[in-house]
XYZ file of C-alpha atoms in Angstrom:
589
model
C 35.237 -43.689 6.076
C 35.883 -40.410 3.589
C 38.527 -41.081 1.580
C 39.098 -37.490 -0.422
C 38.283 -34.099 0.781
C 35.536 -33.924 -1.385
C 34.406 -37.033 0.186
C 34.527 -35.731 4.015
C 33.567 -32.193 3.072
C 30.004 -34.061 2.111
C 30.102 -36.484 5.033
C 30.674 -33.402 7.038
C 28.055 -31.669 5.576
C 25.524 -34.772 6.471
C 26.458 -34.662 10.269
C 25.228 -30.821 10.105
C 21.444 -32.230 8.541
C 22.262 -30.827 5.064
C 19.747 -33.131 2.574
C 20.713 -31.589 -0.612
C 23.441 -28.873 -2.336
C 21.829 -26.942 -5.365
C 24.849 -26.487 -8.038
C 26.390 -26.830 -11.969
C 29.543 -28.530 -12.072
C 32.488 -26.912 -13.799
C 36.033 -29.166 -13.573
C 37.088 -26.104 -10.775
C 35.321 -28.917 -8.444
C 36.103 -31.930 -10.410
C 36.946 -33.807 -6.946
C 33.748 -32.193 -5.342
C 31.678 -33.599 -8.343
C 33.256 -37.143 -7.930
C 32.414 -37.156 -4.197
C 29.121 -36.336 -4.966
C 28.654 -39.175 -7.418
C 29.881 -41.076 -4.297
C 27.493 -39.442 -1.793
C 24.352 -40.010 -4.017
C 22.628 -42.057 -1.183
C 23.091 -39.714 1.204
C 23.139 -36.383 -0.045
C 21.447 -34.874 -2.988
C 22.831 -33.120 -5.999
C 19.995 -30.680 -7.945
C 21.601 -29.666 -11.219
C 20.154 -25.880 -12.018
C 20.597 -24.560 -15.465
C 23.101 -21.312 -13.593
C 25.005 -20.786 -10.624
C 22.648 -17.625 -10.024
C 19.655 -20.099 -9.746
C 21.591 -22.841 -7.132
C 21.944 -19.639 -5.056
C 18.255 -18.726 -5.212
C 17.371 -22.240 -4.419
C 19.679 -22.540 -1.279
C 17.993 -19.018 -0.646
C 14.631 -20.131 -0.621
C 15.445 -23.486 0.628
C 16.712 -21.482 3.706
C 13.540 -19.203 3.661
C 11.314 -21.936 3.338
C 12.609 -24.399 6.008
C 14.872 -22.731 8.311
C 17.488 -24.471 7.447
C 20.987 -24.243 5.896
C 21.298 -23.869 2.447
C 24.388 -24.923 0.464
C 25.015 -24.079 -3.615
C 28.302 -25.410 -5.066
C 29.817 -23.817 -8.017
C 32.770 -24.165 -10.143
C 35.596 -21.438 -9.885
C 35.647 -18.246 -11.772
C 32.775 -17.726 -13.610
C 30.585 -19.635 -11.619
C 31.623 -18.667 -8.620
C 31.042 -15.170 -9.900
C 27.615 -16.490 -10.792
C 26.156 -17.004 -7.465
C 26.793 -13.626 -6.183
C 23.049 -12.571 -6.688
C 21.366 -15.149 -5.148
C 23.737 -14.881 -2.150
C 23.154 -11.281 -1.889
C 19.221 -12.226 -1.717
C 19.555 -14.572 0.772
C 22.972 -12.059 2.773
C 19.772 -8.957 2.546
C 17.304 -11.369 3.663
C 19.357 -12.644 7.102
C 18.999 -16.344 5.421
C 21.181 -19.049 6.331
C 23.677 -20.265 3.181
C 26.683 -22.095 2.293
C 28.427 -21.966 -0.945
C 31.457 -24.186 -1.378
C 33.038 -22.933 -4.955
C 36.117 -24.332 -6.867
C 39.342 -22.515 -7.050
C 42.677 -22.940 -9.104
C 45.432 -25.437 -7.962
C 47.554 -24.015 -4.934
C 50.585 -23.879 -7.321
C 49.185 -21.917 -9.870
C 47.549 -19.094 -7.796
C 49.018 -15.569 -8.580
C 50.133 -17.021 -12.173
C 47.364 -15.413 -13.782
C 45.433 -18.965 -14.529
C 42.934 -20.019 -16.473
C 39.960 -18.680 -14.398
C 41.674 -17.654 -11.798
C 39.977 -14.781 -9.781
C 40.554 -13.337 -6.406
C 37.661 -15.405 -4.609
C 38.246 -14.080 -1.241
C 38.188 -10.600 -2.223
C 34.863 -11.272 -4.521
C 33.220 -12.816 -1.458
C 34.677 -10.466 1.272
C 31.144 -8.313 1.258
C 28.365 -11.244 0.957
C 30.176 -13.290 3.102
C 31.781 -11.320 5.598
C 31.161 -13.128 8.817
C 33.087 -15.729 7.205
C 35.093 -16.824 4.291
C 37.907 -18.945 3.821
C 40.558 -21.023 1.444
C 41.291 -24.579 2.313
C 44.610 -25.020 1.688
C 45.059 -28.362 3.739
C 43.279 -31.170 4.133
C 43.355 -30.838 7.958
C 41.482 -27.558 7.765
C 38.163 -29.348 6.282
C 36.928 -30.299 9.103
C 36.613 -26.852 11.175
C 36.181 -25.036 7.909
C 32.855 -26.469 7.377
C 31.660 -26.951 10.921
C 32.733 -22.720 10.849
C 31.006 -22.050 7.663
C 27.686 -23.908 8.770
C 27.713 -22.726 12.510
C 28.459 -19.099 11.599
C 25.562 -18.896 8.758
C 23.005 -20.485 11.362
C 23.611 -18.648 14.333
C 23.826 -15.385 12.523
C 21.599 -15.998 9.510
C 24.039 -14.975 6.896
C 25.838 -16.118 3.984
C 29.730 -17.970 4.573
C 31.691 -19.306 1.661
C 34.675 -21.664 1.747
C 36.974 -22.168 -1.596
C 38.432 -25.495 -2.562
C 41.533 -25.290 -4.837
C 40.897 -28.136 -7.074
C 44.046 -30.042 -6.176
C 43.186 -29.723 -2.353
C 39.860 -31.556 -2.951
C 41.603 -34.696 -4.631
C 43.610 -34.783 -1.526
C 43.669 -37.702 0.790
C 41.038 -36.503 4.143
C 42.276 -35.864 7.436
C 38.944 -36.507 9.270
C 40.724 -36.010 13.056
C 43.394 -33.853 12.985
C 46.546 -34.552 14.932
C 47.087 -33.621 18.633
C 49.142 -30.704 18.567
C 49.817 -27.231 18.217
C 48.380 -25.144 15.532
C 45.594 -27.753 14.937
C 41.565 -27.025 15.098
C 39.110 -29.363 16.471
C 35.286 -28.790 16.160
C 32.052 -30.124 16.778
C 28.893 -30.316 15.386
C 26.332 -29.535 18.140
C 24.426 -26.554 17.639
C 21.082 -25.606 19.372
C 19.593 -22.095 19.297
C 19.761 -20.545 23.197
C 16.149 -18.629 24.204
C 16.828 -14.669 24.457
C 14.417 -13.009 26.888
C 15.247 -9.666 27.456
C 15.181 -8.603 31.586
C 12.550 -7.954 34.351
C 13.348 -4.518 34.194
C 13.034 -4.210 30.446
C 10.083 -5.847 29.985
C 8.752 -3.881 32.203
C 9.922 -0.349 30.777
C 7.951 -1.848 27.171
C 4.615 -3.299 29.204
C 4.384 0.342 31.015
C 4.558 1.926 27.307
C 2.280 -0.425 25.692
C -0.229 -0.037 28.621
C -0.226 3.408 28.340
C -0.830 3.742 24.695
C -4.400 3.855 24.340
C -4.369 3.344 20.030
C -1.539 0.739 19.875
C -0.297 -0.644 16.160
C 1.961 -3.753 15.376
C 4.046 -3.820 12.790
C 5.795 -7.420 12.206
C 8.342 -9.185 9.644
C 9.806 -11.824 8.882
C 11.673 -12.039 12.349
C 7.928 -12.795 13.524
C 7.671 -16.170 12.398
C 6.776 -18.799 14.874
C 5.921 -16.221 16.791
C 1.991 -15.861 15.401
C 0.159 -16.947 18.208
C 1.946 -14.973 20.541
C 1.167 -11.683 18.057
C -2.480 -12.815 18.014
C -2.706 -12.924 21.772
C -0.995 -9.277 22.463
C -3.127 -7.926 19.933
C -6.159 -9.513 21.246
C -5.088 -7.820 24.937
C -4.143 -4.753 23.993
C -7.001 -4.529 21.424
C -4.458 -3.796 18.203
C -4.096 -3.547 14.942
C -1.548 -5.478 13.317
C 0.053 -4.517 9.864
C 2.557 -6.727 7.846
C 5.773 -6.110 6.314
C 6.468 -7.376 3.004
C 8.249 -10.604 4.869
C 5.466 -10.791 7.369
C 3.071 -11.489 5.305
C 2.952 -15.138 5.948
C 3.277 -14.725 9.664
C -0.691 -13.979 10.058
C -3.410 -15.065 8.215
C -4.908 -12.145 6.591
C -8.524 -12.680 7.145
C -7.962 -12.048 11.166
C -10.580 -8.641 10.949
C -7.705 -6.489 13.133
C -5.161 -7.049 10.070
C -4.742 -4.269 7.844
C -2.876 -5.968 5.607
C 0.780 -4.273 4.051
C 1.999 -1.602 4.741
C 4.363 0.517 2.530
C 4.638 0.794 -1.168
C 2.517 -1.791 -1.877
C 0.463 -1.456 1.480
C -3.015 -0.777 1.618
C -5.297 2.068 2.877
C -5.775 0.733 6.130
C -2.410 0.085 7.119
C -1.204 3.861 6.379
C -4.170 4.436 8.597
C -3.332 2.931 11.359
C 0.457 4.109 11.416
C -0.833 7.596 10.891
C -3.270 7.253 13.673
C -1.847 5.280 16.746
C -0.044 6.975 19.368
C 2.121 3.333 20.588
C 3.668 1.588 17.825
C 5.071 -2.285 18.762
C 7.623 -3.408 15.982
C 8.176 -7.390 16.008
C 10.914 -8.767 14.180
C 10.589 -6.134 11.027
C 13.677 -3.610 9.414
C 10.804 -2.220 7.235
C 12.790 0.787 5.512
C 10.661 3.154 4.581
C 9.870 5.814 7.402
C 7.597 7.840 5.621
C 4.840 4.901 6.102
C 5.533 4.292 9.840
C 4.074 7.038 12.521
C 6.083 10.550 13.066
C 8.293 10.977 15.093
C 6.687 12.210 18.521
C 3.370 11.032 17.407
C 3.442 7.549 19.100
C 5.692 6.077 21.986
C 7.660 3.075 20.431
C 8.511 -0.882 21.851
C 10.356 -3.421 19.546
C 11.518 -7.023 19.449
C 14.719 -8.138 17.503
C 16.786 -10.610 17.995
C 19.616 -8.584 16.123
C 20.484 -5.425 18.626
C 21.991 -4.020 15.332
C 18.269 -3.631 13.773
C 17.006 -1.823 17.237
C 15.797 1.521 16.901
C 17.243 1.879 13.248
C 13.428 3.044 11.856
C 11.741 4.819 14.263
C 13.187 5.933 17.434
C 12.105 3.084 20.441
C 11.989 4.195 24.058
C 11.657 0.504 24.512
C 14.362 -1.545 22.374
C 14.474 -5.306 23.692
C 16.496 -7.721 22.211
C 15.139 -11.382 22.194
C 13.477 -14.041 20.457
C 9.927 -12.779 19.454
C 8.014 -15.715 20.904
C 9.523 -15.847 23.976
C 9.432 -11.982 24.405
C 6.302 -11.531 23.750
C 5.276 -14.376 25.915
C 6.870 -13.156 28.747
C 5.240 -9.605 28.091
C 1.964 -10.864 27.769
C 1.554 -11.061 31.575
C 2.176 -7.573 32.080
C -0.464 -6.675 29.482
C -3.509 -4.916 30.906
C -6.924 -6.097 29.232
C -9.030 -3.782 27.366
C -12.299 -4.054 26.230
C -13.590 -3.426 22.049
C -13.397 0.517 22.113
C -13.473 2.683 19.150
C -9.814 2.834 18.097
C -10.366 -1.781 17.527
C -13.605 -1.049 15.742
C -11.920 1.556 13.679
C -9.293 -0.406 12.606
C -11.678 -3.734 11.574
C -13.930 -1.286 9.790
C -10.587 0.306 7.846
C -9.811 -3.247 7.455
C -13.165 -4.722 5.545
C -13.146 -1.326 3.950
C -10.202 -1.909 2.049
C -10.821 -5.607 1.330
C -14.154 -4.510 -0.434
C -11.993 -2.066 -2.016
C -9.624 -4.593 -3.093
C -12.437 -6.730 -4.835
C -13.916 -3.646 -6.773
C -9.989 -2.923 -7.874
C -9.929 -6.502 -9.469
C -12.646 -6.382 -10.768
C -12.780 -3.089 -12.984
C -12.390 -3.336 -16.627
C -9.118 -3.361 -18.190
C -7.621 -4.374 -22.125
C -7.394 -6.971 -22.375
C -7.123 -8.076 -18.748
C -6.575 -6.935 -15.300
C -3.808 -8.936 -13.436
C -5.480 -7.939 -9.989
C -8.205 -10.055 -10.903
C -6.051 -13.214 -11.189
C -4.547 -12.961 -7.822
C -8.188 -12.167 -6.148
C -9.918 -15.192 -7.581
C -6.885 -17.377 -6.640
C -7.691 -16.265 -2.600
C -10.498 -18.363 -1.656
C -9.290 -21.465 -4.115
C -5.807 -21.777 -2.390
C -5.225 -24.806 -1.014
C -4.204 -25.475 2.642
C -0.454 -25.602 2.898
C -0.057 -23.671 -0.124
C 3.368 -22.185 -0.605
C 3.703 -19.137 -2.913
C 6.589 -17.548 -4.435
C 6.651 -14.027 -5.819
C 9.004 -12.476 -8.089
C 10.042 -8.770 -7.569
C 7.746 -6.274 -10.242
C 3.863 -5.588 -10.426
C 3.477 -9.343 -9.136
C 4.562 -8.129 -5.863
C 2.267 -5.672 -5.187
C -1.046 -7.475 -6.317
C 0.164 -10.607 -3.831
C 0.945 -7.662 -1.398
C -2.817 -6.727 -1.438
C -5.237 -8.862 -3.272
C -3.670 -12.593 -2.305
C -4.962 -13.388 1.015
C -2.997 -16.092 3.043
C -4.571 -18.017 5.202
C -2.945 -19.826 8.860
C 0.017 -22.744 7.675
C 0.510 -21.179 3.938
C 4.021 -19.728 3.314
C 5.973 -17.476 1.238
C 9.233 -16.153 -0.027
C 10.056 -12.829 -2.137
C 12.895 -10.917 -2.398
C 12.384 -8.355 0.072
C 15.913 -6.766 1.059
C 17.700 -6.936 -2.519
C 14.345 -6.649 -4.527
C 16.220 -8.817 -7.310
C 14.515 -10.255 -10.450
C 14.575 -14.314 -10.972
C 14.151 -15.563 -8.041
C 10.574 -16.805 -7.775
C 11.056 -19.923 -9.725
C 14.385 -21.354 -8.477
C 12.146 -20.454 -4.606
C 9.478 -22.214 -5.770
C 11.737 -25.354 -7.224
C 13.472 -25.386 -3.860
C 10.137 -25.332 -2.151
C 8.992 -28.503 -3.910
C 12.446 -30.217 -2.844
C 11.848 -29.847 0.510
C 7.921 -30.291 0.558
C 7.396 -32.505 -2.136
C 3.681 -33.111 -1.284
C 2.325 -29.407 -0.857
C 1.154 -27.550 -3.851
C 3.241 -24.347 -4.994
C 2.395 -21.176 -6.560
C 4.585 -18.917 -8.131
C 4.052 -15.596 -9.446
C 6.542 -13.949 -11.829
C 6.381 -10.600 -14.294
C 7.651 -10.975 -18.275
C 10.523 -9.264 -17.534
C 12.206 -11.870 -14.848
C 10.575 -14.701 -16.837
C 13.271 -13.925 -19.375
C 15.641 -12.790 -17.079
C 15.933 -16.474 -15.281
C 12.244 -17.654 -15.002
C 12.394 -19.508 -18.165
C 15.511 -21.457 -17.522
C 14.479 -22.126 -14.017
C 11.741 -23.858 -16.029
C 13.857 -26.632 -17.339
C 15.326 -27.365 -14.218
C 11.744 -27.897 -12.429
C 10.887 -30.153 -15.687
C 13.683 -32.377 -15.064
C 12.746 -33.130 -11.352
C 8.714 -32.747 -11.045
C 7.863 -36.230 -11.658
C 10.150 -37.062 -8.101
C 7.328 -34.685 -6.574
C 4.372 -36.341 -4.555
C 1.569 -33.779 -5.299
C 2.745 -32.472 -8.434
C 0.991 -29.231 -8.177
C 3.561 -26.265 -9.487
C 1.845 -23.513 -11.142
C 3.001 -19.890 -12.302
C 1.241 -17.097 -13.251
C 3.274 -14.824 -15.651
C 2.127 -11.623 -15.724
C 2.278 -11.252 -20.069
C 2.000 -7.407 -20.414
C 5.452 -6.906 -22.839
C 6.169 -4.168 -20.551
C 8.774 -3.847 -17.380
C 5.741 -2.663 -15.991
C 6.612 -1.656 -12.333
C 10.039 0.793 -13.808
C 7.849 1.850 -16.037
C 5.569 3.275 -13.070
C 8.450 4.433 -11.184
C 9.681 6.485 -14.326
C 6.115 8.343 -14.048
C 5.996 8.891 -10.190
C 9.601 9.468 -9.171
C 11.158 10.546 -11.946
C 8.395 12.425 -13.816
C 9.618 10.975 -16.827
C 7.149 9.469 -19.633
C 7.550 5.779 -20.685
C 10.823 4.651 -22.828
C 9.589 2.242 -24.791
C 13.216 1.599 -26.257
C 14.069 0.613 -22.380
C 10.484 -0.967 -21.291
C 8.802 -2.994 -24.214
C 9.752 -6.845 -23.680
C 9.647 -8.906 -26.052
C 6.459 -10.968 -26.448
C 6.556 -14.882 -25.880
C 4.321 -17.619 -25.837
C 4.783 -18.737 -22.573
C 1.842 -21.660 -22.544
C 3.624 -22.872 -25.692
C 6.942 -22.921 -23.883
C 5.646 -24.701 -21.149
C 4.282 -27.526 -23.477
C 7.663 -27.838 -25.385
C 8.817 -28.931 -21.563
C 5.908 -31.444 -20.806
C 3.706 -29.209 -18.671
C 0.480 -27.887 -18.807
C 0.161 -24.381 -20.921
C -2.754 -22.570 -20.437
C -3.697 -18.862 -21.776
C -6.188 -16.212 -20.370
C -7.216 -13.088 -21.515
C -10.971 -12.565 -20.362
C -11.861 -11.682 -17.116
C -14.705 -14.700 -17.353
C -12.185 -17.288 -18.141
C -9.949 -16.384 -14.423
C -12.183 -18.756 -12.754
C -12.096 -21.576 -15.231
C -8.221 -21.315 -15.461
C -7.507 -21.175 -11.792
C -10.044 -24.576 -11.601
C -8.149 -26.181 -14.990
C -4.559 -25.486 -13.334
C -5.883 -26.881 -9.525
C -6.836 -29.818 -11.202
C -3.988 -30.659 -13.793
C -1.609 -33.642 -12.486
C 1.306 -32.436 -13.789
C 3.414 -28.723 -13.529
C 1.198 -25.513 -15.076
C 2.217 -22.550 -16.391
C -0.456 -19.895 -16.789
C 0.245 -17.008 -19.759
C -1.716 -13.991 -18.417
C -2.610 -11.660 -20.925
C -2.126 -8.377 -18.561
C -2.979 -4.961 -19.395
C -0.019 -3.420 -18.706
C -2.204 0.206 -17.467
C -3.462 -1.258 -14.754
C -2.356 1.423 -12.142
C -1.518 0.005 -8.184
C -1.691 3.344 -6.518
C 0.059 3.471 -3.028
C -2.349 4.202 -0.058
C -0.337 7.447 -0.058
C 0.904 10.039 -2.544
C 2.768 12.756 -2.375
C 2.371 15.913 -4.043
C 5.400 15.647 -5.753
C 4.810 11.973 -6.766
C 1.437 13.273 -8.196
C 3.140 15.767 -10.030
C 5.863 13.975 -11.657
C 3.218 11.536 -12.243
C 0.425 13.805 -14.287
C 3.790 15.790 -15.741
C 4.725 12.307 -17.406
C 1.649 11.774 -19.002
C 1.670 15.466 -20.438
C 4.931 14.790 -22.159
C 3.512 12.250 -24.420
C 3.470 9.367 -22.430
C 2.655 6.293 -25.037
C 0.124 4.941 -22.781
C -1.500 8.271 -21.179
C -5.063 7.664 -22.335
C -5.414 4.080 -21.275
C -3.816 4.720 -18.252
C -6.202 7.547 -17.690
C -8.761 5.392 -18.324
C -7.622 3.474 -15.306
C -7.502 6.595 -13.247
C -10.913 7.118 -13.810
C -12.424 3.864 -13.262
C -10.305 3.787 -9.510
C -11.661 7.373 -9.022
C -15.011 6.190 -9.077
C -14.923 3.721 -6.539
């Protein structure tokens, strides 16, 4: 029987299968903070080292599991704090909760210590829903509101606790009268098919299209053997969004791998070259990578009718689950036998993988990162889970990491924020304790958060059944991927004054904290690293020594882009001849 508000909000919270809140304490939740000491049987409290990092972990808890995730902060400042993290997981359509501290009831408006206007600060990330408790009777439909609301529409809801209201005696059933809310707890997701007649409007197109591309995201998951048996009938390529990536395994011979940005070669190829393009569960923004318009005829799947036809104009827009959808198109599907667009496209598809391998493996000062990420491939182990942070680490998991069927991973894809890698990775751990973890992060977010996160990983690992939790830092004193963009969209050399990070011993570091610190600076050591690190019982961090010239060329360029790009390096660019270099050496492949 609760006894406080804080003490039903987390016996509330328990009915709705939460396991754990990610939070720092501030005396804004004093009465939250008791009830947790309270609830430590049944629910547990990770302490992160910022509010910015519980929101990342409830983030990539949610990413990672499906699930609800729930940060806690303090009010003011800490609320403040999470606002990142929530805008990741907001960007991302991810499921979260944060419960944050306010002033007492009596004090609001009298310009308090720490007061802020909470509702206005969270009126944006959490706009389907957020909401002061001001009585104890409101607890109750508050949380089974916040909860239900994030689920069903994958977003972010926030509730504020004045810090006298949580002290309060609960009110677990609210009276029987008017002006009082009473809620339940049972939730199950309903199956969304869309109808005869649409179906058959998209299986007409589809059958029609004689070079048909896939494009899926995130929205894909669970949905991978249904992908694998469309594009087995209608003899397709498939390409991945950022998000997708973890949907298909990469070494099916009709992927193509990423498309965008950070895409490969055969991808562009075979949105340049289809003439029926099915989207599954993807926003991917950035049109210039998808067909033209009036080049291909166009299906997709979403569950979200908002996201329909927002990148590339659909005759065929079906809302539903992707699964189901494409289960109950499959039927309709006319079989086709190997022809030469499906032997194109698994020809593009080795092509670029052998590619891929020569990229790694050119020379480089004193090391190229691609390598690292290559070598790592065929030594993952099953049921990895890998975490990427947003910078050059992005792109060389985007194309030289291949996942294979049951690994997962989480990146900031919407938001493209720095930091969040580590906290994903942590929260991965949490919630599969006994599957190894990989997580990838660039200098520049190491300092931002990375190395924080750190300390919070080294208070918990031991808890951890396989204790397997290595990152890769990507050690190249440069914010390498701005750095890039100055040259190719904004023709501008490199500012050193804006770009050079400061250089750290991150092995070093990662002793001072109990794990395993390991350095690597010659491409003949990558092997014996990745082996060392696979076989270490206790948390690894990896220092990569990365040549910071290493050039990731998109599978496309502009004129323009190549313009600003060589106009950059005319200026006076610091780096121009090694990066030359580089040009060179990819040139001759």
């Amino acid at each position: 029987m609760a006894t406080t508000v804080g003490d039903f909000l987390f016996a509330r919270l328990q009915q709705w299968g939460v396991k754990r809140v990610f939070g720092y304490p501030g005396d804004g939740i004093n009465g939250i903070v008791s009830a947790l000491g309270r609830a430590r049987d049944t629910i547990e409290f990770v302490q992160v080292r910022h509010e910015e990092e519980a929101a990342f972990m409830a983030c990539g808890h949610a990413k990672f599991t499906g699930e609800v995730g729930v940060c806690i902060a303090t009010s003011g400042p800490g609320a403040i704090d999470l606002l990142n993290g929530l805008y990741d997981a907001r960007l991302d359509h991810q499921p979260v909760v944060a419960i944050v501290g306010q002033q007492a009831r009596s004090a609001l408006g009298g310009h308090f210590q720490q007061e802020v206007d909470l509702l206005s600060l969270f009126k944006d990330v959490a706009s389907e829903f957020v909401q002061v408790c001001s009585a104890p009777s409101q607890v109750r439909h508050l949380i089974d509101r916040a909860v239900r609301i994030a689920r069903a529409r994958r977003t972010v809801t926030a509730v504020i606790f004045p810090n006298d209201v949580q002290e309060a005696d609960a009110v677990e059933v609210p009276e029987h009268a008017h002006g009082t809310i009473h809620t339940g707890v049972d939730f199950t997701w309903p199956q969304v098919v869309p109808g005869e007649h649409d179906l058959e409007r998209a299986a007409d197109i589809l059958n029609r299209g004689e070079k048909v591309a896939i494009l899926i995201g995130a929205g894909a998951a669970g949905a991978a053997t249904e992908v694998m048996d469309v594009a087995e009938r209608l003899r397709a390529g498939v390409a991945k969004a950022l998000l997708g990536k973890d949907v298909l395994p990469d070494d099916l011979p009709y992927v193509t791998g990423q498309i965008g940005l950070l895409g490969t070669k055969a991808s562009y190829r075979l949105m340049q070259e289809c003439d029926t393009l099915l989207m599954v569960g993807s926003t991917f923004p950035y049109s210039e990578f998808l067909p033209r318009e009036g080049q291909a005829r166009g299906v997709q799947i979403d569950i979200d009718p908002a996201m329909l036809s927002l990148r590339y104009p659909m005759e065929a827009a079906l809302v539903g689950d992707s699964a189901a959808t494409l289960r109950a198109l499959l039927p309709r599907l006319r079989s086709r036998s190997d022809g030469k667009w499906r032997e194109a496209i698994e020809t593009s598809a080795r092509e670029t993988w052998r590619e891929e391998e020569e990229k790694a493996r050119l020379p480089a000062d004193p090391l190229n990162p691609e390598l690292m990420f290559w070598e790592l491939s065929a030594r993952l182990p099953e049921a990895a889970m890998v975490t990427v942070d947003t910078g050059m680490s992005t792109t060389f998991v985007a194309r030289a990491l291949k996942l294979r069927q049951g690994m997962k991973m989480a990146v900031s894809g919407t938001l493209a924020t720095m930091g969040p890698a580590i906290p994903y990775a942590t929260a991965a751990k949490f919630a599969f304790p006994d599957r190894p973890v990989f997580a990838f992060v660039g200098d520049g977010a190491m300092q931002m958060l990375g190395l924080n996160a750190l300390v919070t990983a080294s208070k918990y690992w031991k808890h951890w059944a396989d204790p397997r939790f290595i990152v890769a830092v990507l050690n190249n004193r440069d914010l390498n991927m701005v750095s890039w963009e100055l040259r190719a969209l904004g023709g501008s050399p490199k500012v050193p004054q804006t770009q050079d990070v400061p250089d750290f011993d991150y092995a070093a570091y990662a002793r001072l904290l109990g794990f395993v610190g390991l350095a690597v600076e010659r491409a003949d050591d990558v092997v014996p690293i990745w082996r060392e690190a696979l076989a270490a019982r206790q948390p690894v961090v990896i220092d990569v020594q990365a040549d910071p010239n290493v050039i990731a060329l998109p599978p496309h360029t502009t004129l323009e882009q190549s313009k600003n790009f060589f106009e950059a390096l005319a200026k006076g660019d610091v780096d121009r001849r090694a990066i030359l270099r580089q040009i060179y050496h990819q040139m001759t492949l």
